[in-house]
PDB file of C-alpha atoms and ligand atoms in Angstrom:
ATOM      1  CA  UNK A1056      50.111 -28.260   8.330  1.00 97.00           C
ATOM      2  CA  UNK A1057      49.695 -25.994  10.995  1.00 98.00           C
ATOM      3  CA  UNK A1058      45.887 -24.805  11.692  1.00 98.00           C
ATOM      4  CA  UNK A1059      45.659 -22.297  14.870  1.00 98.00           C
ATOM      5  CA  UNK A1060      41.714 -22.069  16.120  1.00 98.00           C
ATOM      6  CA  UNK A1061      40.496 -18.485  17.588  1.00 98.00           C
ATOM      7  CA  UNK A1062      37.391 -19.882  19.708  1.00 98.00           C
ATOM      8  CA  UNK A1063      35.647 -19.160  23.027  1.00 98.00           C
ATOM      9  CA  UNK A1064      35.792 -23.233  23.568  1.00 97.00           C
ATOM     10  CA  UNK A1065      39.411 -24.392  22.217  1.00 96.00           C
ATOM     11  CA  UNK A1066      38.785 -27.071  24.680  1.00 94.00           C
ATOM     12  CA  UNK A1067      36.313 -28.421  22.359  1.00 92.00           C
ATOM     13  CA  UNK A1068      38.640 -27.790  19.213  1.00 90.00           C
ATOM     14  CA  UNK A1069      41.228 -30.017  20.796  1.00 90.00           C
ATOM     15  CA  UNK A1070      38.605 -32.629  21.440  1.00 90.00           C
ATOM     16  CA  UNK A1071      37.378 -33.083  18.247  1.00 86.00           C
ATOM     17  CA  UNK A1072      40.684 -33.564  16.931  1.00 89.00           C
ATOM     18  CA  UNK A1073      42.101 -35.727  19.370  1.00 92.00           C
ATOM     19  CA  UNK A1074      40.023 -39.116  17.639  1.00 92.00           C
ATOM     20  CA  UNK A1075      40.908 -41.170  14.547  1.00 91.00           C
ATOM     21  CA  UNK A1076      42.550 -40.196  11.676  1.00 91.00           C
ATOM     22  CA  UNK A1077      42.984 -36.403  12.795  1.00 92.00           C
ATOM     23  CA  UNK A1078      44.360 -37.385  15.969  1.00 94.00           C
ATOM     24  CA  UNK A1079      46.497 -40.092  14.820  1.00 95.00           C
ATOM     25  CA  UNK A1080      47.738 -37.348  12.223  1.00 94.00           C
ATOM     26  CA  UNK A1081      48.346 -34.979  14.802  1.00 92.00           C
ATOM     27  CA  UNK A1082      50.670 -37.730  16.347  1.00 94.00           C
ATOM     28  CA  UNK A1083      52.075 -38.342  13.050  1.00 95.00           C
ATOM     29  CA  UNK A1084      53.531 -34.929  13.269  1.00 95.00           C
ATOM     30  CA  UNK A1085      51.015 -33.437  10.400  1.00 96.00           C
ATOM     31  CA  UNK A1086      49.032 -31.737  12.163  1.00 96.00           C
ATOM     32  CA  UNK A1087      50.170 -28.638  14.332  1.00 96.00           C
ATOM     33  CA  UNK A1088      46.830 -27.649  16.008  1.00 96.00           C
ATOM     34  CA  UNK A1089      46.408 -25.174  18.323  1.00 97.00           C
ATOM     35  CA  UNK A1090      43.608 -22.718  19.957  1.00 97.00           C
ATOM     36  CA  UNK A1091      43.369 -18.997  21.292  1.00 98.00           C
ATOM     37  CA  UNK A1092      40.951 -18.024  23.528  1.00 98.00           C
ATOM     38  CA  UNK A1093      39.969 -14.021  22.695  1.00 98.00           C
ATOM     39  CA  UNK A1094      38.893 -14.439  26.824  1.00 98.00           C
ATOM     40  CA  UNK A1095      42.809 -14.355  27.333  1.00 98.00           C
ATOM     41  CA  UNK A1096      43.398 -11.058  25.818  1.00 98.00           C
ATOM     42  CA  UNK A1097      40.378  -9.016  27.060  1.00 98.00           C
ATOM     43  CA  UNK A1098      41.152  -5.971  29.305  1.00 93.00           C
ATOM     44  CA  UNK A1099      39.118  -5.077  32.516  1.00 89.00           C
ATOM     45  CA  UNK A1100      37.812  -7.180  35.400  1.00 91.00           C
ATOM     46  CA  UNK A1101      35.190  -8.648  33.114  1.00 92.00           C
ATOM     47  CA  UNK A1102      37.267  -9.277  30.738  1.00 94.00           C
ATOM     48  CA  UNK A1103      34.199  -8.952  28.123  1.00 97.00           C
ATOM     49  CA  UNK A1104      34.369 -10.325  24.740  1.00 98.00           C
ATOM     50  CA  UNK A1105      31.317  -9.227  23.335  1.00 97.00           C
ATOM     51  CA  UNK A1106      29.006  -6.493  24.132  1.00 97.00           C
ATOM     52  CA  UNK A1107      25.279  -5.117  22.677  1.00 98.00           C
ATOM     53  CA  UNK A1108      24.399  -4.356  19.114  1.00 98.00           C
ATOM     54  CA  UNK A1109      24.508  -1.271  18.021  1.00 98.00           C
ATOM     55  CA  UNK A1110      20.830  -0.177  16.473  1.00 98.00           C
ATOM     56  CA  UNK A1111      19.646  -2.706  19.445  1.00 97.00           C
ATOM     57  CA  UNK A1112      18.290  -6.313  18.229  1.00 97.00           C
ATOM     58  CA  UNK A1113      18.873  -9.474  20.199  1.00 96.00           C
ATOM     59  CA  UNK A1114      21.899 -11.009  20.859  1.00 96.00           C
ATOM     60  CA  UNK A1115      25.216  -9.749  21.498  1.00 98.00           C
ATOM     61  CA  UNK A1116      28.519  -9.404  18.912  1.00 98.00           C
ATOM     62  CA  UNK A1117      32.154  -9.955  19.321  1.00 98.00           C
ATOM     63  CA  UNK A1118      34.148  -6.680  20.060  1.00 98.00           C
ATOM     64  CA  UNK A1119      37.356  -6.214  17.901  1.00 98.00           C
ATOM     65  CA  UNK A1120      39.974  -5.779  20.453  1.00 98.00           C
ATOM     66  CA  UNK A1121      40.156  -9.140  21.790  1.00 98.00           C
ATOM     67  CA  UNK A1122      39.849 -10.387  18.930  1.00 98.00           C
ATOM     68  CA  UNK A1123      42.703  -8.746  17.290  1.00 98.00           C
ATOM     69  CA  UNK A1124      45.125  -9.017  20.332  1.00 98.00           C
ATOM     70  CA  UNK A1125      44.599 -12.478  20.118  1.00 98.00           C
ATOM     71  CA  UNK A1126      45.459 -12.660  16.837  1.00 98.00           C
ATOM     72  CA  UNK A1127      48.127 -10.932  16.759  1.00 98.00           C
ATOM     73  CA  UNK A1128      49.343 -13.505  19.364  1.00 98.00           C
ATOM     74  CA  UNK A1129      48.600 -16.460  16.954  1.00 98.00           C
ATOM     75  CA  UNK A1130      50.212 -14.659  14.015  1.00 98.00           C
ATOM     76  CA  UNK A1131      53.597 -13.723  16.127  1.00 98.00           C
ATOM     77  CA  UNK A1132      53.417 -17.646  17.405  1.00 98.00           C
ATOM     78  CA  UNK A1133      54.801 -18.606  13.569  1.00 98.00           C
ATOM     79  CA  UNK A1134      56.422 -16.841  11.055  1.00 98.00           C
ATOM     80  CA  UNK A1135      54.721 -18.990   8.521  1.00 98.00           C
ATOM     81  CA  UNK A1136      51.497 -16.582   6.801  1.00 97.00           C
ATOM     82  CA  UNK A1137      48.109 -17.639   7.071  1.00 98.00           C
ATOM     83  CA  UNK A1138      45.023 -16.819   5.278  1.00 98.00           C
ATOM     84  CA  UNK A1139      42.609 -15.852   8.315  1.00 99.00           C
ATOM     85  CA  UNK A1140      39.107 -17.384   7.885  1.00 98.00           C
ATOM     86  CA  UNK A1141      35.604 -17.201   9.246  1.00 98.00           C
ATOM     87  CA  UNK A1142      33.341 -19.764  10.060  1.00 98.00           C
ATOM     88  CA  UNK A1143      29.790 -17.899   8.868  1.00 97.00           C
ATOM     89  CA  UNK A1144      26.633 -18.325   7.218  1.00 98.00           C
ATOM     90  CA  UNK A1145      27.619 -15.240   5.147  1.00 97.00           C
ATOM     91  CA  UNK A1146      30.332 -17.226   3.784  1.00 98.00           C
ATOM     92  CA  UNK A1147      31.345 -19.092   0.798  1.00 98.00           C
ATOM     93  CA  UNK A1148      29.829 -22.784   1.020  1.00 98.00           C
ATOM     94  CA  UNK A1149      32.750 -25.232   1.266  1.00 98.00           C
ATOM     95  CA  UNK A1150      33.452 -28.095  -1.408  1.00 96.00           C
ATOM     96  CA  UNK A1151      35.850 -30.767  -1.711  1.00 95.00           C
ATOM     97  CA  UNK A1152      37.789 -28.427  -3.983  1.00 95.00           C
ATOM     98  CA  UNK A1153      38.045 -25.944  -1.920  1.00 97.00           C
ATOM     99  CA  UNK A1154      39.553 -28.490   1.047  1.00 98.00           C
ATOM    100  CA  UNK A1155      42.310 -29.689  -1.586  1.00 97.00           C
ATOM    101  CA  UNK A1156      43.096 -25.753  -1.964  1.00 98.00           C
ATOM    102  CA  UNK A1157      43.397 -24.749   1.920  1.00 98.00           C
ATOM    103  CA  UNK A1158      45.201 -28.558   2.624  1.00 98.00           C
ATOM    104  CA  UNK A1159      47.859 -27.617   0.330  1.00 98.00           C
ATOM    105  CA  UNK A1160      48.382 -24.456   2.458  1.00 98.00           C
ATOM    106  CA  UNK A1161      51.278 -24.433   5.272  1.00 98.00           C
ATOM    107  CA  UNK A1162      48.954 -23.034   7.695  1.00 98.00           C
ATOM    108  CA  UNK A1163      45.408 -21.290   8.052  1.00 98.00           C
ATOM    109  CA  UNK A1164      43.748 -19.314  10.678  1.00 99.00           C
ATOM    110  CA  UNK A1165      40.435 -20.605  11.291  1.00 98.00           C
ATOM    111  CA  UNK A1166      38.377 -17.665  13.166  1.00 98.00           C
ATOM    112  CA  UNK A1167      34.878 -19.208  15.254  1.00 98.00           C
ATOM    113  CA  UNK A1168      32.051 -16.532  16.050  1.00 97.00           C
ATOM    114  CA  UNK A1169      30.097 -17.104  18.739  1.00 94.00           C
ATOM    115  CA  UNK A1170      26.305 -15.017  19.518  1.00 92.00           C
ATOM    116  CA  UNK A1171      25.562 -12.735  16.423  1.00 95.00           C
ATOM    117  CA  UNK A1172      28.747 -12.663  14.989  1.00 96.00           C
ATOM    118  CA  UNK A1173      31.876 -10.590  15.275  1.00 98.00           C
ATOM    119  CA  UNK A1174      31.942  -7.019  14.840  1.00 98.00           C
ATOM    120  CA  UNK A1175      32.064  -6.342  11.202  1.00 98.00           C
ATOM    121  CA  UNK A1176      35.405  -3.951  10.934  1.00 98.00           C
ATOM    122  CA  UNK A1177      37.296  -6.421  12.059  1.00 98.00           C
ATOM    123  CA  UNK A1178      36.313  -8.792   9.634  1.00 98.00           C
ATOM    124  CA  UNK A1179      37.112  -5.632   7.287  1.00 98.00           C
ATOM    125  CA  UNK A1180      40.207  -5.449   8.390  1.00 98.00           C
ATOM    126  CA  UNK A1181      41.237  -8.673   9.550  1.00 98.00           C
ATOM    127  CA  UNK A1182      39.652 -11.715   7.277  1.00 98.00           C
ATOM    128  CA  UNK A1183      40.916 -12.840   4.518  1.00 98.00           C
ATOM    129  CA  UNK A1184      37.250 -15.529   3.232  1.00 98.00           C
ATOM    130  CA  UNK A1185      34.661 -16.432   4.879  1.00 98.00           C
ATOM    131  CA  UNK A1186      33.421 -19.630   4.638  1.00 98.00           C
ATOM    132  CA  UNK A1187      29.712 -21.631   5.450  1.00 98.00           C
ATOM    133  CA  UNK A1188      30.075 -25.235   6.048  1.00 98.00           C
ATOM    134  CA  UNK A1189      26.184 -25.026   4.671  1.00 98.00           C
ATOM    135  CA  UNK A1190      22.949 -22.751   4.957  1.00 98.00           C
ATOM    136  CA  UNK A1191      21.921 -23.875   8.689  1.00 98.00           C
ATOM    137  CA  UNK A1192      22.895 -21.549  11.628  1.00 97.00           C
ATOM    138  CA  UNK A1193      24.805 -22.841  14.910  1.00 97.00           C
ATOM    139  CA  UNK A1194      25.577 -21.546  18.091  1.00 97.00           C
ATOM    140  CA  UNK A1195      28.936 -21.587  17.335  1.00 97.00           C
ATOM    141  CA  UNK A1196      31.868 -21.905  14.010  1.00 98.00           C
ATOM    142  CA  UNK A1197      33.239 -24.110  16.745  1.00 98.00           C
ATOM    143  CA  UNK A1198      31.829 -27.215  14.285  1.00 97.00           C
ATOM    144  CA  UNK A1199      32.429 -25.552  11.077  1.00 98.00           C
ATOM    145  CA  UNK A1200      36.129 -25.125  11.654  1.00 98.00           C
ATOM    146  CA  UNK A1201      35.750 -29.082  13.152  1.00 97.00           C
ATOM    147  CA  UNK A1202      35.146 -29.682  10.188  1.00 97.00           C
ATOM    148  CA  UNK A1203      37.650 -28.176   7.963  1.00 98.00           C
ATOM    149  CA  UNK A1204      40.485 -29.071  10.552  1.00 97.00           C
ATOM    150  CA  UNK A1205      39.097 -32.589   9.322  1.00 96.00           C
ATOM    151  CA  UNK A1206      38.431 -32.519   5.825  1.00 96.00           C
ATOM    152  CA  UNK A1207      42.327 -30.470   5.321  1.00 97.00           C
ATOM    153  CA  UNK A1208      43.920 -33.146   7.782  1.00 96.00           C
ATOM    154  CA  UNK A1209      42.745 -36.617   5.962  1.00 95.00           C
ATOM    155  CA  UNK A1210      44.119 -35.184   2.770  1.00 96.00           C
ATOM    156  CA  UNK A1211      47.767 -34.662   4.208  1.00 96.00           C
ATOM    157  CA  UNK A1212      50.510 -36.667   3.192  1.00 95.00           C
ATOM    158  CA  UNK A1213      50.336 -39.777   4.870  1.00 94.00           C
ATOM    159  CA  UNK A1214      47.809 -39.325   6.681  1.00 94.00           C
ATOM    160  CA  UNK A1215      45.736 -42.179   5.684  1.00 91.00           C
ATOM    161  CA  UNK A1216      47.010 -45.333   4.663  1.00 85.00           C
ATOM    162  CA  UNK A1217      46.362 -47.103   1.589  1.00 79.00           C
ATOM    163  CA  UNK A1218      43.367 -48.432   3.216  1.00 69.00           C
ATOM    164  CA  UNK A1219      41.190 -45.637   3.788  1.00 72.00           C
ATOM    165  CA  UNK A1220      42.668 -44.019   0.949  1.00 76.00           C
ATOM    166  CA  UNK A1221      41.106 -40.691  -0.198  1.00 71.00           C
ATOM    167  CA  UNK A1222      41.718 -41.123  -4.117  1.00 67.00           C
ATOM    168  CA  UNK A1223      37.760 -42.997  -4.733  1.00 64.00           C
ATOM    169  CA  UNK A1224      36.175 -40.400  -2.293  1.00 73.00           C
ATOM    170  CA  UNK A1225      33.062 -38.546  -3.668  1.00 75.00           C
ATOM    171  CA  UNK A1226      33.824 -35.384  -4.918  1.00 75.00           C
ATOM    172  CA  UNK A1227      37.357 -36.027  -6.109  1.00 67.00           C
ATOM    173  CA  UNK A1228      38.590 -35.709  -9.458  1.00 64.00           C
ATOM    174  CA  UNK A1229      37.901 -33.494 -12.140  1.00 64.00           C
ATOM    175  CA  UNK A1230      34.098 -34.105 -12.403  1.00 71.00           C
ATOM    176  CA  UNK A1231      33.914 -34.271  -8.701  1.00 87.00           C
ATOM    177  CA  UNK A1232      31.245 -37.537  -8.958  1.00 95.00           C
ATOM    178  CA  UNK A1233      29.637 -39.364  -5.923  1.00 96.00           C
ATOM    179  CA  UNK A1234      31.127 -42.228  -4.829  1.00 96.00           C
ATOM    180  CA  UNK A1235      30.012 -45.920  -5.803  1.00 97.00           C
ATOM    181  CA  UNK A1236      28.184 -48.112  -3.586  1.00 98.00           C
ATOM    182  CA  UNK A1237      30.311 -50.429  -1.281  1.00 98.00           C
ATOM    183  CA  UNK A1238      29.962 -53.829   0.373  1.00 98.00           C
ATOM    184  CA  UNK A1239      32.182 -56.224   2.223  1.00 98.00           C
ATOM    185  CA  UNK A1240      31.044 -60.101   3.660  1.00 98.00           C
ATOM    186  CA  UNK A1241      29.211 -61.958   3.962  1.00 98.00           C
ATOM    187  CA  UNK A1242      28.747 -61.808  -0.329  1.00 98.00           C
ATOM    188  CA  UNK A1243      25.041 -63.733   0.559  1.00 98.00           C
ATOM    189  CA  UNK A1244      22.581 -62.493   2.979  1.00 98.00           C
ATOM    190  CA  UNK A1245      18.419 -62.228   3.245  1.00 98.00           C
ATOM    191  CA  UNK A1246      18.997 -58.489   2.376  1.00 98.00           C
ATOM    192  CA  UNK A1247      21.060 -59.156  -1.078  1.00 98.00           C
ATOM    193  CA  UNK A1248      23.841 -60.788  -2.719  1.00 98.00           C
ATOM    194  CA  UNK A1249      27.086 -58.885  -3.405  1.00 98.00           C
ATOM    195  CA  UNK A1250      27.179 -57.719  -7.348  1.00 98.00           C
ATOM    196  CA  UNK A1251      28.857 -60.201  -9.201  1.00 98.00           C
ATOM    197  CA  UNK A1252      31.880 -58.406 -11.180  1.00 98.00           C
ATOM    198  CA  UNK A1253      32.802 -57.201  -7.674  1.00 98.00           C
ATOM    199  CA  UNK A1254      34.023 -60.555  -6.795  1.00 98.00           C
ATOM    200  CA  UNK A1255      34.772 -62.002 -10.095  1.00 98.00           C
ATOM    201  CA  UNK A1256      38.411 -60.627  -9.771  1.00 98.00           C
ATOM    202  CA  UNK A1257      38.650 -58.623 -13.209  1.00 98.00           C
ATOM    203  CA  UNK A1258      39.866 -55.517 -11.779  1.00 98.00           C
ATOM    204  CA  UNK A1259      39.215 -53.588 -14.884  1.00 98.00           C
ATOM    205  CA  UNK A1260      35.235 -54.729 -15.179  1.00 98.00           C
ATOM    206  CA  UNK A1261      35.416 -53.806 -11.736  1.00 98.00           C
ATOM    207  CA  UNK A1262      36.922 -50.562 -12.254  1.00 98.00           C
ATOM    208  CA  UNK A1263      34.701 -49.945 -15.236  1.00 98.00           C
ATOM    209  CA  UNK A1264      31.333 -51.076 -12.927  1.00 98.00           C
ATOM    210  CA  UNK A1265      32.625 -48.669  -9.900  1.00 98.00           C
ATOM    211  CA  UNK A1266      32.656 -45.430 -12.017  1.00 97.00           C
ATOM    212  CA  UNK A1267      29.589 -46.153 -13.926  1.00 98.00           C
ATOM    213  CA  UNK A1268      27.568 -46.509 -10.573  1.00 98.00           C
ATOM    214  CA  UNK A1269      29.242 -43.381  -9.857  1.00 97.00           C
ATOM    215  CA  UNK A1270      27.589 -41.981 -12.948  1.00 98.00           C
ATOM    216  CA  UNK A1271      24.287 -42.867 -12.244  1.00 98.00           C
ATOM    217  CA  UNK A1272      24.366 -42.046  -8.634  1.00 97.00           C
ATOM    218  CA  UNK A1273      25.584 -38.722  -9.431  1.00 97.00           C
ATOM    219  CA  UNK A1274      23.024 -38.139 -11.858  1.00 97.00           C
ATOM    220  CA  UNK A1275      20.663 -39.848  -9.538  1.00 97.00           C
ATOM    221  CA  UNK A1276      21.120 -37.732  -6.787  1.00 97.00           C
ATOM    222  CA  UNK A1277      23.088 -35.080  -7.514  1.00 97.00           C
ATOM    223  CA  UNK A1278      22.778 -33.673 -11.053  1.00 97.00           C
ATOM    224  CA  UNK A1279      23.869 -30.261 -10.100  1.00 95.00           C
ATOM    225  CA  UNK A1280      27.330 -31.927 -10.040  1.00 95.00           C
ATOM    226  CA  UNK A1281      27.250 -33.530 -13.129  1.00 95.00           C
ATOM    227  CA  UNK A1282      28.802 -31.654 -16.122  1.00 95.00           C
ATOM    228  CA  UNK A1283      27.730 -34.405 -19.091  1.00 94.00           C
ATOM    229  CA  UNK A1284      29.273 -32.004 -21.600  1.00 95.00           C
ATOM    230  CA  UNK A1285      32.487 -32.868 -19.857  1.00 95.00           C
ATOM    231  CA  UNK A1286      32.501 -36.117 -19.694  1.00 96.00           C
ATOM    232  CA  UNK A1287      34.657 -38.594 -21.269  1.00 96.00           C
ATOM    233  CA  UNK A1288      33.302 -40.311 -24.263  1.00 97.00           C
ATOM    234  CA  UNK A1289      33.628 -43.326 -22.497  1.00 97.00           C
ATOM    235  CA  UNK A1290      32.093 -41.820 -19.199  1.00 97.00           C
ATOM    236  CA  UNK A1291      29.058 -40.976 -21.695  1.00 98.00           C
ATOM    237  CA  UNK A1292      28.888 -44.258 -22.665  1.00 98.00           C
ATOM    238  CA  UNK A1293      28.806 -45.851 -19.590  1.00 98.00           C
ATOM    239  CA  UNK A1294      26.210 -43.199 -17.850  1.00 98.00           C
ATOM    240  CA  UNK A1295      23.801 -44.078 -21.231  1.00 97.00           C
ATOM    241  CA  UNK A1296      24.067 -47.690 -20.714  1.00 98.00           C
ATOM    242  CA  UNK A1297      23.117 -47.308 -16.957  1.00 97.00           C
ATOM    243  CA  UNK A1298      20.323 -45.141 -17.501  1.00 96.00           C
ATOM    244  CA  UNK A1299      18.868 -47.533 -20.092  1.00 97.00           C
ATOM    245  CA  UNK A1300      19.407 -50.324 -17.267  1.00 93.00           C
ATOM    246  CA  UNK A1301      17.587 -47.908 -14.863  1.00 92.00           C
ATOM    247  CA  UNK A1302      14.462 -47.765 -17.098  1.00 79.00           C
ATOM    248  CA  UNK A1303      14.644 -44.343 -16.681  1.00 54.00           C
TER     249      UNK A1303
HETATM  250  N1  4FD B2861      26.910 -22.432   8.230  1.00 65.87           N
HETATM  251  C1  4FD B2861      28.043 -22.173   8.899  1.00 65.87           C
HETATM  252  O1  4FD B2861      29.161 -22.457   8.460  1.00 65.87           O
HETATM  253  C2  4FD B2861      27.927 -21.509  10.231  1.00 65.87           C
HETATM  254  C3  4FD B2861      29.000 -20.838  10.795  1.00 65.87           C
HETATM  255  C4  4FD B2861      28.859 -20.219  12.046  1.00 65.87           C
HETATM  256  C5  4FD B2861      27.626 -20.309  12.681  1.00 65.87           C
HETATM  257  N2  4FD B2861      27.402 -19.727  13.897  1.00 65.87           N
HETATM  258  C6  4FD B2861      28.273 -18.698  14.435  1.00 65.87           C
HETATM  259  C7  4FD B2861      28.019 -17.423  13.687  1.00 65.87           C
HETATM  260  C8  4FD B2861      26.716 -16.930  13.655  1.00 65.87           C
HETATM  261  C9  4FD B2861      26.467 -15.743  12.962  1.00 65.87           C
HETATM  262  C10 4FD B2861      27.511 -15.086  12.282  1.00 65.87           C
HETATM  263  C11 4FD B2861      28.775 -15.611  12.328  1.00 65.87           C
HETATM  264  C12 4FD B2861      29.047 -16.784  13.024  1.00 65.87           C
HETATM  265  N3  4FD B2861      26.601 -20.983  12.127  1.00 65.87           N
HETATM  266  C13 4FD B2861      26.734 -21.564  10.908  1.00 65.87           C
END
């Protein structure tokens, strides 16, 4: 997948995707990344990117004609299309289903604001979502795109191995549950023993244990997510028994 990164700072874009499983992906050939700097396509000896508000009000906002120079630049880099979308607090909040969408994508423009925002007729013109990677303001989309470049790149093809496989992670699957507690050794220690059925090697009680702590977790912590009217008879059964063990 190729993902190209319209930012003040594409220094920092390449840094955050130079570690771990994004940058070993990168190696791996699935991820194409790559960052334009609007600074490289302003006109004048000041090269300005960003200028006063109209109506006054603090701050300053991004002016459209760098912007849209250098886009035009990262559009005529690839003949592949790309969706072009903003990092915002205006935007649509990102979910898991969303990142299986856009990783399924051959490429994506991801557009960072910086100060007050960007000019709003080029996002008329220009952007084709916005999205909010939650309802908290930054500095910067600089993290928000971080973290799509992320959440898209672990789900390519080969990008993780079976061991850090994506398949149990919360929010997958049709119900889109949390994920089930974990442990690894030592199975006995002051601050608990590890639950039985996970080491009694009956993969389907341990299958069976793993989604109904999913369940309850989910409807522990998250019941916004949980749709009980859609769940399996057997998922039913399972979340009914494990309330009735909560004492709840
Ligand atoms: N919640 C988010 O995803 C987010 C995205 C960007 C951002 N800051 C840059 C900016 C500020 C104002 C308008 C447009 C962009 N803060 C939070």
């Amino acid at each position: 997948m190729r993902i190209d990164v319209i930012t003040l700072f594409p220094e920092f874009m390449a840094q955050s995707a130079a570690l771990g499983v994004v940058g070993r992906a990168a190696e791996r050939g699935l991820l194409d990344l790559h960052g334009w700097n609007p600074r490289d396509y302003a006109e004048g000896n000041y090269r300005r990117v960003d200028d006063r508000p109209f109506g006054g009000g603090p701050g300053m906002v991004m002016l459209i004609e760098p912007l849209r120079a250098c886009l035009a630049a990262a559009k005529a880099a690839d003949p592949a299309p790309a969706p072009v979308i903003y990092l915002s607090p205006q935007g649509k909040p990102l979910t898991q289903a969303k990142v299986r969408e856009l990783a399924a994508l051959p490429r994506m423009i991801l557009l960072c604001g910086r100060y007050e925002g960007v000019d709003e007729r080029f996002l008329a013109a220009e952007v084709t979502e916005e999205i909010s990677i939650g309802d908290y303001v930054l500095s910067g989309g600089e993290l928000g795109a971080a973290v799509i470049v992320d959440a898209v790149t672990r789900l390519q093809e080969g990008a993780l191995n079976d061991a850090e496989s994506a398949a149990q992670d919360s929010f997958e699957g049709p119900q889109g549950l949390l994920d089930c507690p974990h442990f690894s050794q030592p199975a006995h220690h002051e601050w608990g023993d590890v639950p039985d059925v996970l080491r009694s090697g009956n993969h389907a009680a341990i299958a069976n244990w793993r989604r109904q702590q999913s369940l309850l977790r989910t409807w522990l912590r998250r019941p916004d997510l949980l749709d009980e009217s859609a769940l399996s008879k057997a998922d039913r059964k399972l979340l009914d028994q494990a309330k009735a063990e909560h004492g709840s």
